[in-house]
Coordinates of C-alpha atoms in Angstrom, one line a residue:
X235 CA 103.0 104.4 141.0
X236 CA 105.4 107.1 140.7
X237 CA 107.0 105.3 138.0
X238 CA 103.7 105.3 136.5
X239 CA 103.0 108.8 136.6
X240 CA 106.6 109.7 135.0
X241 CA 106.1 107.5 132.5
X242 CA 102.6 108.9 131.6
X243 CA 104.1 112.5 132.0
X244 CA 107.0 111.7 129.2
X245 CA 104.8 110.3 127.1
X246 CA 102.2 113.2 127.2
X247 CA 105.5 115.9 127.0
X248 CA 106.4 114.0 123.7
X249 CA 102.8 114.1 122.3
X250 CA 103.2 118.0 122.8
X251 CA 106.2 118.7 121.3
X252 CA 105.2 116.7 118.2
X253 CA 101.9 118.4 117.6
X254 CA 103.4 121.1 115.3
X255 CA 105.0 118.7 113.2
X256 CA 102.6 116.4 110.8
X257 CA 104.2 112.5 110.8
X258 CA 105.7 112.0 107.3
X259 CA 103.6 109.7 105.1
X260 CA 105.0 106.1 105.2
X261 CA 104.7 103.6 102.5
X262 CA 103.1 101.2 104.5
X263 CA 102.2 98.6 101.9
X264 CA 105.7 97.9 102.1
X265 CA 105.7 97.1 105.6
X266 CA 108.3 97.9 108.4
X267 CA 110.2 96.5 111.6
X268 CA 109.3 98.6 115.0
X269 CA 110.7 97.7 118.4
X270 CA 109.3 99.7 121.4
X271 CA 109.1 100.2 125.1
X272 CA 106.0 100.4 127.2
X273 CA 104.4 101.0 130.9
X274 CA 100.9 101.3 132.5
X275 CA 99.2 99.5 135.2
X276 CA 97.4 96.0 135.7
X277 CA 94.8 94.4 137.9
X278 CA 93.6 90.7 138.0
X279 CA 89.9 90.9 138.4
X280 CA 88.9 88.4 141.6
X281 CA 86.6 89.1 144.4
X282 CA 89.1 91.2 146.0
X283 CA 88.7 95.2 145.8
X284 CA 89.9 96.3 142.4
X285 CA 92.1 99.1 143.3
X286 CA 93.9 97.3 146.0
X287 CA 95.0 95.2 143.3
X288 CA 96.5 97.5 140.9
X289 CA 100.5 97.2 140.4
X290 CA 102.9 98.6 137.8
X291 CA 103.4 97.1 134.2
X292 CA 106.8 97.5 132.4
X293 CA 107.2 95.8 129.0
X294 CA 109.1 95.6 125.9
X295 CA 107.9 94.4 122.5
X296 CA 109.5 93.7 118.9
X297 CA 107.4 92.7 115.7
X298 CA 107.2 93.7 112.0
X299 CA 104.2 94.9 110.0
X300 CA 104.0 92.7 107.0
X301 CA 102.0 95.3 105.0
X302 CA 99.3 98.0 105.8
X303 CA 97.2 95.6 107.4
X304 CA 98.6 92.9 109.2
X305 CA 101.6 92.7 111.5
X306 CA 102.8 90.4 114.5
X307 CA 104.9 91.1 117.4
X308 CA 106.6 89.4 120.6
X309 CA 105.5 91.2 123.5
X310 CA 107.0 90.9 127.2
X311 CA 105.5 92.4 130.2
X312 CA 105.4 91.8 133.8
X313 CA 106.8 93.3 137.3
X314 CA 104.5 92.9 140.0
X315 CA 101.0 91.2 140.7
X316 CA 98.7 91.1 143.7
X317 CA 96.3 88.5 144.9
X318 CA 94.4 88.1 148.0
X319 CA 92.1 86.2 150.8
X320 CA 88.6 87.8 151.3
X321 CA 87.6 87.5 155.0
X322 CA 84.1 87.0 154.0
X323 CA 84.7 84.3 151.5
X324 CA 87.0 82.0 153.2
X325 CA 86.1 80.9 156.9
X326 CA 89.5 80.4 157.9
X327 CA 90.6 84.0 157.3
X328 CA 89.7 86.5 160.0
X329 CA 90.7 89.5 157.8
X330 CA 91.4 90.5 154.2
X331 CA 95.1 89.3 153.4
X332 CA 96.5 90.8 150.3
X333 CA 99.9 89.4 149.1
X334 CA 102.1 90.5 146.3
X335 CA 104.4 88.6 143.9
X336 CA 106.4 88.9 140.7
X337 CA 105.0 87.6 137.3
X338 CA 105.6 88.2 133.6
X339 CA 104.2 87.0 130.4
X340 CA 105.7 86.3 127.1
X341 CA 103.1 86.7 124.2
X342 CA 103.0 86.4 120.6
X343 CA 100.5 88.7 119.1
X344 CA 98.6 88.8 116.1
X345 CA 98.5 92.8 114.8
X346 CA 95.5 93.9 112.6
X347 CA 95.3 97.7 111.7
X348 CA 91.7 98.4 111.5
X349 CA 92.0 101.8 110.1
X350 CA 93.8 100.8 107.1
X351 CA 91.3 97.7 106.4
X352 CA 88.4 100.1 107.0
X353 CA 89.9 102.9 104.8
X354 CA 93.0 101.7 102.7
X355 CA 93.3 104.6 100.7
X356 CA 92.8 107.4 103.5
X357 CA 95.3 110.4 103.1
X358 CA 96.5 110.5 106.2
X359 CA 98.2 107.8 108.6
X360 CA 98.9 110.0 111.5
X361 CA 96.1 107.8 113.5
X362 CA 96.2 104.4 113.6
X363 CA 93.8 101.9 115.7
X364 CA 94.8 98.4 115.9
X365 CA 93.2 95.2 117.2
X366 CA 95.5 92.5 118.8
X367 CA 95.1 89.0 119.5
X368 CA 97.6 86.4 121.0
X369 CA 98.8 83.6 123.3
X370 CA 101.6 82.9 125.4
X371 CA 103.1 82.0 128.9
X372 CA 103.0 83.3 132.2
X373 CA 105.9 83.0 134.9
X374 CA 106.0 83.9 138.5
X375 CA 108.4 84.3 141.5
X376 CA 108.8 85.7 144.9
X377 CA 106.2 84.0 146.6
X378 CA 107.1 84.8 149.9
X379 CA 104.0 87.0 151.0
X380 CA 101.8 84.3 149.7
X381 CA 103.6 81.5 151.8
X382 CA 103.6 83.8 154.8
X383 CA 99.9 84.3 154.4
X384 CA 99.0 80.5 154.2
X385 CA 101.0 79.8 156.8
X386 CA 99.2 82.5 159.3
X387 CA 96.0 80.6 158.3
X388 CA 95.8 78.1 161.3
X389 CA 92.9 76.3 160.0
X390 CA 93.5 76.6 156.2
X391 CA 91.4 74.2 154.1
X392 CA 90.9 76.7 151.3
X393 CA 92.6 76.8 147.8
X394 CA 95.9 75.3 147.6
X395 CA 99.3 76.5 146.7
X396 CA 100.7 75.9 143.2
X397 CA 103.8 74.7 144.9
X398 CA 106.8 74.6 142.1
X399 CA 104.6 75.1 139.2
X400 CA 105.6 79.0 138.3
X401 CA 104.6 78.8 134.6
X402 CA 100.7 78.8 132.9
X403 CA 99.2 79.7 129.8
X404 CA 98.1 83.2 128.9
X405 CA 95.5 84.2 126.4
X406 CA 95.1 88.2 125.1
X407 CA 92.7 90.1 123.3
X408 CA 93.7 94.2 123.0
X409 CA 93.3 97.3 121.1
X410 CA 95.7 100.0 120.4
X411 CA 95.4 103.9 119.6
X412 CA 98.6 104.6 117.8
X413 CA 99.8 108.4 117.0
X414 CA 102.8 109.0 114.4
X415 CA 104.6 111.6 115.6
X416 CA 107.4 111.4 112.8
X417 CA 108.6 109.0 109.9
X418 CA 110.6 107.0 112.7
X419 CA 108.4 107.5 116.1
X420 CA 104.9 106.7 117.4
X421 CA 103.1 107.0 120.6
X422 CA 100.6 104.1 121.4
X423 CA 97.9 103.5 124.1
X424 CA 97.2 99.9 124.9
X425 CA 94.2 98.2 126.4
X426 CA 94.6 94.5 126.9
X427 CA 92.4 91.6 128.5
X428 CA 94.5 88.3 129.7
X429 CA 92.9 85.0 130.3
X430 CA 95.2 83.3 133.2
X431 CA 94.8 80.1 133.9
X432 CA 94.1 79.0 137.8
X433 CA 97.4 78.7 138.9
X434 CA 98.4 82.3 137.8
X435 CA 97.7 83.9 141.3
X436 CA 99.0 81.1 143.0
X437 CA 96.0 79.5 143.9
X438 CA 94.1 76.5 142.8
X439 CA 90.2 77.4 143.1
X440 CA 88.9 75.9 139.6
X441 CA 88.4 79.6 138.3
X442 CA 90.7 81.1 135.7
X443 CA 91.1 84.7 136.3
X444 CA 91.1 88.2 134.0
X445 CA 94.0 90.6 134.2
X446 CA 93.5 94.1 132.3
X447 CA 96.1 96.3 131.7
X448 CA 96.4 99.8 130.5
X449 CA 99.8 101.0 128.9
X450 CA 101.7 103.7 127.1
X451 CA 104.3 102.8 125.2
X452 CA 106.9 104.7 122.5
X453 CA 107.5 102.8 119.1
X454 CA 110.7 103.1 117.0
X455 CA 110.0 102.0 113.3
X456 CA 113.2 101.2 110.8
X457 CA 113.1 100.2 107.4
X458 CA 110.3 102.2 106.7
X459 CA 110.1 103.9 103.4
X460 CA 108.5 107.6 102.5
X461 CA 106.0 107.9 99.6
X462 CA 107.3 110.2 96.8
X463 CA 105.3 113.2 96.7
X464 CA 103.4 113.4 93.3
X465 CA 105.2 115.9 90.9
X466 CA 103.1 119.4 91.0
X467 CA 100.5 119.8 88.2
X468 CA 101.5 123.4 87.0
X469 CA 98.5 124.7 85.0
X470 CA 99.8 126.2 81.7
X471 CA 99.3 130.0 81.2
X472 CA 96.8 131.2 78.7
X473 CA 97.5 133.5 75.6
X474 CA 95.2 135.9 74.4
X475 CA 94.9 135.9 70.8
X476 CA 94.0 139.1 69.1
X477 CA 93.4 137.5 65.5
X478 CA 90.7 135.1 67.0
X479 CA 89.9 136.6 70.1
X480 CA 90.2 133.9 72.3
X481 CA 92.7 132.4 75.0
X482 CA 95.0 129.4 73.9
X483 CA 97.4 127.7 76.1
X484 CA 100.8 128.8 75.7
X485 CA 100.0 130.9 72.7
X486 CA 99.7 127.8 70.8
X487 CA 97.4 128.4 67.6
X488 CA 94.7 125.5 67.2
X489 CA 94.3 124.2 63.5
X490 CA 91.0 125.7 63.3
X491 CA 92.0 128.9 63.9
X492 CA 95.3 128.9 62.1
X493 CA 93.9 131.1 59.2
X494 CA 92.3 133.4 61.1
X495 CA 95.9 134.1 63.2
X496 CA 97.8 134.2 59.8
X497 CA 95.6 135.9 57.5
X498 CA 94.5 138.5 59.6
X499 CA 96.8 141.5 59.3
X500 CA 95.9 143.2 62.7
X501 CA 96.6 139.7 64.4
X502 CA 99.9 140.4 66.2
X503 CA 99.4 136.4 67.9
X504 CA 100.9 134.8 64.4
X505 CA 104.3 136.4 64.9
X506 CA 105.0 134.9 68.1
X507 CA 103.1 132.0 68.5
X508 CA 104.5 128.5 68.5
X509 CA 102.0 127.5 65.7
X510 CA 102.0 123.9 64.8
X511 CA 101.1 124.6 61.4
X512 CA 104.3 126.0 60.8
X513 CA 107.0 123.3 60.7
X514 CA 110.5 123.6 59.5
X515 CA 111.6 122.0 56.5
X516 CA 113.2 118.9 57.4
X517 CA 116.9 118.9 57.2
X518 CA 118.3 116.7 54.3
X519 CA 119.7 113.2 55.6
X520 CA 123.4 112.7 54.3
X521 CA 123.8 109.6 52.4
X522 CA 125.8 107.2 54.9
X523 CA 129.5 107.0 53.8
X524 CA 130.1 103.9 51.8
X525 CA 133.8 103.1 51.5
X526 CA 134.4 101.1 48.6
X527 CA 135.4 97.6 48.3
X528 CA 138.7 96.7 47.1
X529 CA 139.4 93.9 44.6
X530 CA 141.4 90.9 44.9
X531 CA 141.3 87.7 43.4
X532 CA 143.8 84.7 42.6
X533 CA 144.1 82.1 39.8
X534 CA 145.9 79.2 40.1
X535 CA 147.1 76.9 37.3
X536 CA 148.5 73.3 36.6
X537 CA 152.0 73.0 35.8
X538 CA 152.6 73.9 32.0
X539 CA 148.8 75.7 31.9
X540 CA 148.4 79.2 30.7
X541 CA 144.4 79.2 30.0
X542 CA 142.5 80.0 33.0
X543 CA 139.2 77.6 34.1
X544 CA 137.6 80.5 36.4
X545 CA 135.1 81.8 34.6
X546 CA 132.8 82.5 38.1
X547 CA 135.6 84.5 39.1
X548 CA 136.6 86.4 36.3
X549 CA 132.6 87.1 36.5
X550 CA 133.3 88.9 39.7
X551 CA 135.8 90.9 38.4
X552 CA 133.5 92.0 35.7
X553 CA 131.1 92.5 38.4
X554 CA 133.2 95.0 40.2
X555 CA 134.3 96.8 37.5
X556 CA 130.6 97.7 36.5
X557 CA 130.3 98.5 40.0
X558 CA 133.1 100.9 39.8
X559 CA 133.4 102.4 36.5
X560 CA 136.0 105.1 37.6
X561 CA 138.6 102.3 38.7
X562 CA 141.3 100.6 37.2
X563 CA 142.5 96.9 38.0
X564 CA 146.2 95.5 37.7
X565 CA 146.8 91.8 36.3
X566 CA 149.9 90.1 37.3
X567 CA 151.3 87.0 36.1
X568 CA 153.6 84.2 37.9
X569 CA 155.1 81.0 37.4
X570 CA 156.8 78.6 39.9
X571 CA 160.6 78.4 40.3
X572 CA 161.2 74.6 40.9
X573 CA 159.7 73.7 37.7
X574 CA 161.2 74.7 34.1
X575 CA 163.7 77.4 33.7
X576 CA 163.4 81.1 34.1
X577 CA 163.0 81.7 30.3
X578 CA 160.1 79.1 30.1
X579 CA 158.4 80.5 33.1
X580 CA 158.6 83.9 31.6
X581 CA 156.7 83.0 28.7
X582 CA 154.2 81.2 30.6
X583 CA 153.7 83.9 33.3
X584 CA 152.8 86.4 30.1
X585 CA 150.4 84.2 28.5
X586 CA 148.6 83.6 31.6
X587 CA 148.5 87.5 32.7
X588 CA 147.5 88.1 28.9
X589 CA 144.7 85.4 28.4
X590 CA 142.9 86.9 31.6
X591 CA 142.9 90.3 30.2
X592 CA 141.6 89.0 27.2
X593 CA 139.0 87.2 28.5
X594 CA 138.0 90.3 30.9
X595 CA 138.0 92.6 27.4
X596 CA 135.6 90.3 25.9
X597 CA 133.3 90.2 28.8
X598 CA 133.1 93.9 28.6
X599 CA 136.0 95.6 30.5
X600 CA 137.8 98.2 28.7
X601 CA 141.3 97.5 28.0
X602 CA 142.2 101.0 29.1
X603 CA 141.2 99.9 32.6
X604 CA 143.8 97.0 33.0
X605 CA 147.4 97.0 33.4
X606 CA 149.0 93.7 32.8
X607 CA 152.4 92.8 34.5
X608 CA 154.3 89.4 34.1
X609 CA 157.1 88.6 36.7
X610 CA 158.2 85.2 35.5
X611 CA 159.4 83.2 38.4
X612 CA 161.6 86.2 39.7
X613 CA 159.0 86.9 42.5
X614 CA 157.3 84.3 44.4
X615 CA 154.1 85.7 46.2
X616 CA 153.4 82.5 48.0
X617 CA 155.4 80.2 50.0
X618 CA 154.0 76.9 48.5
X619 CA 155.8 76.5 45.4
X620 CA 152.6 74.9 43.5
X621 CA 150.4 78.3 44.4
X622 CA 153.2 80.4 42.4
X623 CA 151.7 79.4 39.1
X624 CA 149.0 82.3 39.6
X625 CA 147.5 85.4 38.1
X626 CA 146.8 88.1 40.5
X627 CA 144.1 90.6 39.9
X628 CA 143.5 93.7 42.1
X629 CA 141.6 97.0 41.8
X630 CA 141.2 99.7 44.2

């Protein structure tokens, strides 16, 4: 019992230390994982005196709250248990005979936060009331006192020992009172009622037993997220306007009062207020800089031909000249080197350039904007021989 007292004292001390600090508001909707230790006492409800069957209990639990309403945990609790034979109940027992044995229970419990269920939008989560229900397995060992007691009954005709059957079923209902003392820590008070089948206290008498527990625990929560505090709303200061004898937020003159502020010579408000009516003139947006498009067109000829067959192409040249009236163009005539001779090729190249210039002039391009050149076959602008029978038109 000293261990129970020490555990309770430590819990009370931790609670007293934390009374000055308010638990940080956790975003319970996101859920969190937890692990904890607990200790307390238990007793099995039988014909034996309740206080004589009281024994210490210790446990560890691990689980998760999936949201602010529902969670689950794996709980392992146990240590020492007691049973007994009542002399006034069994003819073969001359005096009350208690016995001790060790036992533990592994339980899978469903947790329900009733405080959040009833009040999901509450401002503080310092206190939580939880309900739990679960099922699991009991296991017992160290039955020496029970076996010794049974052997001492010379005319033992009562309940039969469970023998080697050490495992049995457990059902659980319980409640918790949880106090969040910090973002990651909480103190927990738990009371459980465990439904044990017949063989739990090592006897078979066709009657299941109820075991009640009272425990105090310390829970550590991890993966918790703190709610972001809303931005404080700061009230805008009021500005008293002498012109309209009223107060306006931040000195902004409303449109309905604008004339009073501006036209009243005694009003000092207009000069200092940020009046929405006096909007500055918008600055002109500079026109985007558009780079001039250079002109580069090529006209190709068959052998011994100097008349261009490229009316659509020449129209493109005319359009460029109209778009850029201050720019000039250069017309260059060429002949291929592998046919004819330099003298003949010089004539073809010159005729080709002159005829292109003439057509452009007829289409409206002033002759002063054109520079005409002929290179014969002295210059070959292309590697492929036949392409050098050409006129190249450039402008920029």
